Structures are given as structure tokens and as C-alpha cells.
CSV table of C-alpha atoms and ligand atoms in Angstrom, one decimal:
chain,number,residue,atom,x,y,z
A,157,MET,CA,-2.5,-1.7,-26.9
A,158,GLN,CA,-5.2,0.3,-25.2
A,159,ILE,CA,-4.3,2.0,-21.8
A,160,ILE,CA,-7.6,1.9,-19.4
A,161,LYS,CA,-7.9,4.4,-16.3
A,162,SER,CA,-11.7,3.6,-15.5
A,163,ILE,CA,-12.5,0.4,-13.6
A,164,ALA,CA,-16.4,0.3,-15.6
A,165,GLN,CA,-14.3,0.5,-18.6
A,166,MET,CA,-11.8,-2.5,-18.0
A,167,GLN,CA,-14.9,-4.2,-16.5
A,168,ASP,CA,-16.8,-3.9,-20.0
A,169,ILE,CA,-14.2,-4.8,-22.2
A,170,ALA,CA,-13.4,-8.0,-19.4
A,171,GLN,CA,-17.4,-8.6,-20.4
A,172,GLN,CA,-16.9,-8.1,-24.1
A,173,LEU,CA,-13.7,-10.7,-24.1
A,174,ASN,CA,-15.6,-12.9,-22.1
A,175,ASN,CA,-18.3,-13.4,-24.2
A,176,GLN,CA,-16.4,-13.8,-27.0
A,177,GLY,CA,-14.9,-16.7,-25.5
A,178,LYS,CA,-11.0,-15.2,-25.8
A,179,SER,CA,-9.0,-16.3,-23.1
A,180,ILE,CA,-7.4,-13.8,-20.7
A,181,GLY,CA,-3.7,-13.9,-19.1
A,182,PHE,CA,-3.4,-11.6,-16.7
A,183,VAL,CA,-0.1,-9.6,-15.0
A,184,PRO,CA,-0.5,-7.5,-11.9
A,185,THR,CA,2.4,-5.3,-11.6
A,186,MET,CA,3.0,-2.2,-9.5
A,187,GLY,CA,5.0,-0.7,-12.4
A,188,PHE,CA,9.1,-0.3,-12.7
A,189,LEU,CA,8.8,-3.0,-15.1
A,190,HIS,CA,11.7,-5.2,-15.8
A,191,ALA,CA,13.0,-8.6,-17.2
A,192,GLY,CA,11.1,-10.6,-14.2
A,193,HIS,CA,7.6,-8.8,-15.3
A,194,GLU,CA,8.6,-9.1,-19.3
A,195,SER,CA,8.7,-13.2,-18.5
A,196,LEU,CA,5.1,-12.9,-17.3
A,197,LEU,CA,3.8,-11.1,-19.8
A,198,ALA,CA,5.3,-13.5,-22.3
A,199,GLN,CA,4.2,-16.3,-20.8
A,200,SER,CA,1.0,-15.2,-20.9
A,201,ARG,CA,1.1,-14.0,-24.4
A,202,VAL,CA,2.2,-17.6,-25.6
A,203,ASP,CA,-1.1,-19.3,-23.5
A,204,ASN,CA,-3.8,-16.2,-24.2
A,205,PRO,CA,-4.8,-14.6,-27.6
A,206,ILE,CA,-5.3,-11.6,-24.6
A,207,SER,CA,-3.0,-10.3,-22.2
A,208,ILE,CA,-3.8,-7.6,-19.5
A,209,LEU,CA,-1.1,-6.3,-17.4
A,210,SER,CA,-2.4,-3.9,-14.9
A,211,ILE,CA,0.1,-1.1,-13.1
A,212,PHE,CA,-1.2,-0.1,-9.4
A,213,VAL,CA,1.4,1.0,-6.5
A,214,ASN,CA,-1.1,-0.7,-3.8
A,215,PRO,CA,-0.4,1.6,-0.6
A,216,THR,CA,-2.1,-1.2,1.7
A,217,GLN,CA,0.4,-3.4,1.0
A,218,PHE,CA,3.1,-1.1,2.3
A,219,ASN,CA,3.8,-1.2,6.0
A,220,GLN,CA,5.9,1.8,5.7
A,221,ALA,CA,4.8,5.2,4.2
A,222,SER,CA,8.5,6.0,3.1
A,223,ASP,CA,8.6,2.7,1.0
A,224,PHE,CA,5.5,3.5,-0.4
A,225,GLU,CA,6.1,7.0,-1.5
A,226,GLY,CA,9.4,6.4,-2.5
A,227,TYR,CA,8.6,3.4,-4.8
A,228,PRO,CA,10.2,4.1,-8.1
A,229,ILE,CA,7.8,5.1,-11.0
A,230,ASP,CA,8.4,5.2,-14.9
A,231,LEU,CA,5.3,4.7,-16.3
A,232,GLU,CA,6.5,6.0,-19.9
A,233,LYS,CA,9.0,3.4,-19.9
A,234,ASP,CA,6.6,0.9,-18.5
A,235,LEU,CA,4.8,1.6,-21.5
A,236,VAL,CA,7.1,1.2,-23.8
A,237,LEU,CA,7.9,-2.4,-22.3
A,238,ALA,CA,4.5,-3.6,-22.4
A,239,LYS,CA,4.1,-2.6,-26.1
A,240,LYS,CA,7.4,-4.4,-26.9
A,241,ASN,CA,5.7,-7.8,-25.2
A,242,GLN,CA,2.7,-7.2,-26.8
A,243,VAL,CA,0.0,-7.1,-24.1
A,244,ASP,CA,-3.4,-5.9,-25.4
A,245,TYR,CA,-4.3,-3.9,-22.3
A,246,VAL,CA,-2.9,-2.0,-19.6
A,247,PHE,CA,-5.0,-1.2,-16.7
A,248,ILE,CA,-4.0,1.8,-14.4
A,249,PRO,CA,-6.7,1.9,-11.7
A,250,ASP,CA,-6.8,5.2,-9.5
A,251,LYS,CA,-6.7,4.1,-5.5
A,252,THR,CA,-9.4,5.9,-4.9
A,253,GLU,CA,-11.6,4.1,-7.2
A,254,ILE,CA,-9.8,0.7,-6.3
A,255,TYR,CA,-10.8,1.8,-2.6
A,256,VAL,CA,-14.1,3.1,-2.8
A,257,ASP,CA,-14.8,1.7,0.4
A,258,ALA,CA,-11.7,3.4,1.9
A,259,TYR,CA,-10.6,-0.3,2.3
A,260,ARG,CA,-13.3,-1.1,5.1
A,261,TYR,CA,-13.5,-4.8,3.2
A,262,GLN,CA,-10.2,-6.8,3.2
A,263,VAL,CA,-9.3,-10.4,2.9
A,264,GLN,CA,-7.6,-11.6,5.7
A,265,GLU,CA,-5.4,-15.2,5.7
A,266,ASN,CA,-4.9,-16.4,9.2
A,267,GLN,CA,-2.2,-19.0,8.9
A,268,HIS,CA,0.6,-18.7,6.3
A,269,SER,CA,0.5,-14.8,6.1
A,270,MET,CA,1.6,-14.4,9.8
A,271,LEU,CA,4.9,-15.8,8.8
A,272,LEU,CA,8.1,-15.1,6.9
A,273,GLU,CA,7.5,-11.5,5.4
A,274,GLY,CA,4.0,-11.4,7.0
A,275,GLU,CA,5.6,-11.4,10.3
A,276,HIS,CA,7.8,-9.1,9.1
A,277,ARG,CA,5.3,-6.8,7.5
A,278,PRO,CA,2.3,-6.7,9.4
A,279,GLY,CA,-1.0,-6.1,7.2
A,280,HIS,CA,1.0,-6.9,4.2
A,281,PHE,CA,0.0,-9.9,2.5
A,282,THR,CA,-4.1,-8.5,3.4
A,283,GLY,CA,-3.5,-5.9,1.3
A,284,VAL,CA,-2.1,-8.1,-1.1
A,285,LEU,CA,-4.6,-10.1,-1.2
A,286,THR,CA,-7.6,-7.5,-0.7
A,287,VAL,CA,-5.9,-5.7,-3.9
A,288,VAL,CA,-5.4,-8.9,-5.7
A,289,LEU,CA,-9.3,-9.9,-5.6
A,290,LYS,CA,-10.3,-6.5,-6.3
A,291,LEU,CA,-8.4,-6.4,-9.8
A,292,LEU,CA,-9.3,-10.4,-10.7
A,293,ASN,CA,-13.0,-9.3,-9.9
A,294,ILE,CA,-12.6,-6.4,-12.7
A,295,VAL,CA,-10.2,-8.2,-15.3
A,296,ARG,CA,-11.8,-11.7,-14.8
A,297,PRO,CA,-8.9,-13.4,-16.2
A,298,GLN,CA,-8.9,-17.3,-16.9
A,299,LYS,CA,-5.0,-17.5,-16.4
A,300,LEU,CA,-3.1,-15.4,-13.5
A,301,TYR,CA,0.9,-15.4,-13.8
A,302,LEU,CA,2.9,-14.2,-10.6
A,303,GLY,CA,6.3,-14.6,-10.0
A,304,LYS,CA,8.2,-16.9,-7.6
A,305,LYS,CA,10.9,-14.3,-6.8
A,306,ASP,CA,7.7,-13.5,-4.3
A,307,TYR,CA,6.8,-17.0,-3.6
A,308,GLN,CA,4.7,-16.5,-0.2
A,309,GLN,CA,2.6,-14.1,-2.4
A,310,TYR,CA,1.9,-16.6,-5.1
A,311,ARG,CA,1.4,-19.5,-2.7
A,312,LEU,CA,-0.9,-17.6,-0.7
A,313,ILE,CA,-2.8,-16.0,-3.7
A,314,GLN,CA,-3.4,-19.1,-5.4
A,315,ASP,CA,-4.7,-20.3,-2.0
A,316,MET,CA,-7.3,-17.6,-2.2
A,317,VAL,CA,-8.4,-18.4,-5.7
A,318,SER,CA,-9.6,-22.0,-4.4
A,319,ALA,CA,-10.6,-20.7,-1.4
A,320,PHE,CA,-13.0,-18.4,-3.0
A,321,PHE,CA,-13.5,-21.2,-5.6
A,322,MET,CA,-12.5,-18.5,-8.7
A,323,PRO,CA,-12.4,-20.2,-11.7
A,324,ILE,CA,-8.7,-18.9,-12.7
A,325,GLU,CA,-5.6,-20.9,-13.2
A,326,VAL,CA,-2.6,-19.8,-11.1
A,327,ILE,CA,0.9,-20.1,-13.0
A,328,GLY,CA,4.0,-19.4,-11.1
A,329,CYS,CA,7.0,-18.4,-13.3
A,330,GLU,CA,10.4,-19.0,-12.4
A,331,THR,CA,12.3,-15.9,-10.8
A,332,LEU,CA,14.4,-14.1,-13.3
A,333,ARG,CA,18.3,-13.1,-12.2
A,334,GLU,CA,20.6,-10.9,-13.0
A,335,ILE,CA,23.9,-12.2,-14.8
A,336,ASP,CA,25.4,-12.3,-10.7
A,337,GLY,CA,22.5,-14.2,-9.3
A,338,LEU,CA,20.6,-11.0,-8.3
A,339,ALA,CA,16.8,-11.5,-8.2
A,340,MET,CA,15.4,-8.9,-10.5
A,341,SER,CA,13.3,-6.2,-8.4
A,342,SER,CA,12.3,-2.7,-8.8
A,343,ARG,CA,13.7,-1.7,-5.7
A,344,ASN,CA,17.4,-2.8,-6.9
A,345,VAL,CA,17.5,0.5,-8.6
A,346,ARG,CA,17.5,2.2,-4.9
A,347,LEU,CA,21.0,0.3,-4.4
A,348,ASN,CA,24.3,2.2,-4.3
A,349,THR,CA,26.9,1.1,-6.2
A,350,GLU,CA,28.6,-0.6,-2.9
A,351,GLU,CA,25.4,-2.2,-1.9
A,352,ARG,CA,25.0,-3.5,-5.5
A,353,ALA,CA,28.0,-5.0,-5.6
A,354,LEU,CA,27.6,-6.9,-2.5
A,355,ALA,CA,23.6,-7.7,-3.2
A,356,PRO,CA,24.3,-11.0,-5.2
A,357,VAL,CA,25.8,-12.4,-1.9
A,358,LEU,CA,22.2,-13.0,-0.7
A,359,TYR,CA,21.1,-15.7,-3.8
A,360,ASP,CA,24.7,-17.3,-3.6
A,361,VAL,CA,24.3,-17.6,0.5
A,362,LEU,CA,20.8,-19.1,0.2
A,363,ALA,CA,22.0,-21.4,-2.5
A,364,THR,CA,25.3,-22.8,-1.5
A,365,SER,CA,24.1,-22.9,2.7
A,366,LYS,CA,23.6,-26.8,4.0
A,367,THR,CA,20.9,-25.2,6.5
A,368,ALA,CA,19.0,-21.9,7.1
A,369,TYR,CA,21.1,-21.0,10.4
A,370,GLU,CA,24.3,-21.6,8.3
A,371,ALA,CA,23.1,-19.3,5.6
A,372,GLN,CA,22.2,-17.0,8.3
A,373,GLU,CA,25.6,-17.0,10.3
A,374,LYS,CA,27.1,-16.0,6.7
A,375,LEU,CA,25.2,-13.4,6.1
A,376,ILE,CA,25.5,-11.6,9.2
A,377,LYS,CA,29.2,-11.5,8.7
A,378,TYR,CA,29.2,-8.8,6.1
A,379,ASP,CA,28.8,-5.6,8.2
A,380,PHE,CA,26.5,-3.7,5.4
A,381,ILE,CA,24.0,-6.6,5.6
A,382,LYS,CA,21.2,-6.7,8.4
A,383,VAL,CA,19.5,-9.9,8.4
A,384,GLU,CA,15.7,-9.8,9.1
A,385,TYR,CA,14.5,-13.5,8.4
A,386,VAL,CA,16.2,-16.5,7.2
A,387,THR,CA,14.0,-20.0,7.1
A,388,ASP,CA,13.5,-22.9,5.7
A,389,LEU,CA,10.0,-24.0,5.2
A,390,GLU,CA,8.2,-26.8,3.2
A,391,SER,CA,11.7,-27.3,0.8
A,392,ARG,CA,11.9,-23.9,0.4
A,393,ARG,CA,14.7,-21.0,2.2
A,394,TYR,CA,13.1,-18.0,2.2
A,395,ALA,CA,14.9,-14.5,3.2
A,396,ALA,CA,14.7,-10.7,3.9
A,397,VAL,CA,17.9,-8.7,4.3
A,398,TRP,CA,18.5,-5.0,4.3
A,399,LEU,CA,21.2,-3.6,2.5
A,400,GLY,CA,21.3,0.0,3.6
A,401,GLN,CA,18.0,1.7,3.2
A,402,THR,CA,16.8,-1.0,0.7
A,403,ARG,CA,15.1,-4.4,1.8
A,404,LEU,CA,15.6,-7.6,-0.1
A,405,ILE,CA,13.7,-10.7,-0.2
A,406,ASP,CA,14.8,-14.1,-2.1
A,407,ASN,CA,14.0,-17.8,-2.3
A,408,VAL,CA,15.5,-20.7,-3.2
A,409,GLU,CA,14.1,-24.0,-3.6
A,410,LEU,CA,15.9,-26.7,-1.4
B,520,AMP,P1,6.2,-6.1,-8.4
B,520,AMP,O1,5.7,-5.6,-9.4
B,520,AMP,O2,7.1,-6.3,-7.9
B,520,AMP,O3,4.9,-6.3,-7.6
B,520,AMP,O4,5.7,-7.9,-9.3
B,520,AMP,C1,4.4,-7.8,-9.7
B,520,AMP,C2,4.6,-9.5,-10.0
B,520,AMP,O5,5.9,-9.7,-10.8
B,520,AMP,C3,4.9,-10.7,-9.2
B,520,AMP,O6,4.3,-11.7,-9.4
B,520,AMP,C4,6.3,-10.6,-9.0
B,520,AMP,O7,6.7,-12.0,-8.1
B,520,AMP,C5,6.8,-11.0,-10.2
B,520,AMP,N1,8.1,-10.2,-10.1
B,520,AMP,C6,9.2,-9.4,-9.7
B,520,AMP,N2,10.6,-9.9,-10.1
B,520,AMP,C7,10.1,-10.7,-10.5
B,520,AMP,C8,11.4,-11.7,-11.1
B,520,AMP,N3,12.8,-11.2,-10.9
B,520,AMP,N4,11.7,-13.2,-12.0
B,520,AMP,C9,10.1,-13.1,-11.8
B,520,AMP,N5,9.2,-12.6,-11.6
B,520,AMP,C10,9.3,-11.7,-11.4
């Protein structure tokens, strides 16, 4: 497993692999890897001779400085997990190199990105789409693996790839959950014991309520949960809630 920090070096490697006709599977992440990320890596391993994992905590997609600054990081553990999952290259770019243009150029979607997460986190999806476009241009994968945990993000990236005629297959992987139903997330580590005990009600309520309204009514009964939104859209139910200082999102198919 090779660790690549320079963009030029990653581009050279991608070029060589493409010349050799080796299909590249790409899993972009913000690190602090868990079993959800591992499931994406496992799928890439099955589908491709080469798997590339990127770890980049993307500053432009955070709409709160404190969230960015407090984002959990454990590179040593990430590298152990990457190796265990037979990743070929770990790409860890530097933010000044990624944003060589000082973020003057941005990818903005003007419809779906304004809803749900986009409505509550202004600029979030512009940050996501911009960094993903940059990463795809560097890594040049044939297949891109994304989690349905972030379903709106998955669909927006899929649409961007199609809008810009990029020859990439976007594969949505199912959400991995803890035994009690809580969707795995790097941010779960921020939950204290009481919050962690309460957190599974989010998935439970989303999955068992007849309407978004009913789900919202059930969630607001919990003193420690602050509901940001519960919305049904195109046969999927999406929600974001705060548990103390931690924001959780989840979605279920209806
Ligand atoms: P992140 O590091 O949170 O930016 O996530 C990187 C990728 O892993 C994204 O495509 C996420 O949707 C995906 N992912 C995160 N959590 C899960 C999960 N619990 N199950 C499946 N995929 C996930």
C-alpha cells in the first residue's frame, strides 16, 4: 500500500494505471474510518484490480468552523484499516494544493442541492461537488463508491458525473448500521454516553412512522433531541437532528 500526498504523483500513478488498462475503484472519505467506509472499500476490492482511498477533511463543505476544527482525525488507525482492506493507494492531499485556486472555482448545483441538507447547511454541497470533481480529475477512476448514508450527496454526485459527461460509474452502497440501528458515522464518537444511548431512536422512528409528520412529532417528544428536518421526498425519508453538540443525519427508503 502506497501513501501519496502530492497531487502530481497521484496523477502520474493514475495515468500509468489507466495506460495499463487497470480499472480504478475510488472511495473518497474524510477519514476516521469505520465499518461503513470499509464496506465501500470491500466493494471496490471485489470490482477492481486497483482501489484508491482518499482521506481529505474538506474545509469548504463545513458551514461551521467549530465542526471543521473538531472533526475527528486518526490517521494511524485509518492506515491500518486501509491496509486491512487491501487498499492499493491512500491519497492524502494537502488543502492548499487542492485549493490552489483559493476556491475561486466552484461547482454549484441549483436545484436539488438547495433542499434538505443544502437548505440547512448553506454552501455545503458546493463544497462537496467542487472537491469531488477535483478528486475525480486527479484519481481518474472508472468506478466511484459512495454511501447511501449520505443519499442526497450520492445522488448529486451521480448527477454531476452525468452532467459533465465523465466516464465514471457511480455505485451507491447500503448504509452500515450499529446493531442498535444507529447509522455508522465518524461523528458518532462525539456523542456522550446518554446521547449515544438515545441516538438509535432516529433510525427507529424514521423506519416505523407512517408519515414524516408523525416521525417529527415522535422525535420532538425527546427532550435531548432537536429536530432540524424530517422530509419525505421521492420515496425516501430524510432527517437531520441534533443530539447535544452533535448533528446526525439518516435516511430510509419508503
Ligand atoms: P465521510 O468520511 O463521512 O465523508 O464518508 C465517506 C463515504 O463513506 C461517503 O460516501 C459516505 O456516504 C460513506 N459512508 C459514511 N458512513 C457510512 C455508513 N454508515 N454506511 C455506508 N457508507 C457510509
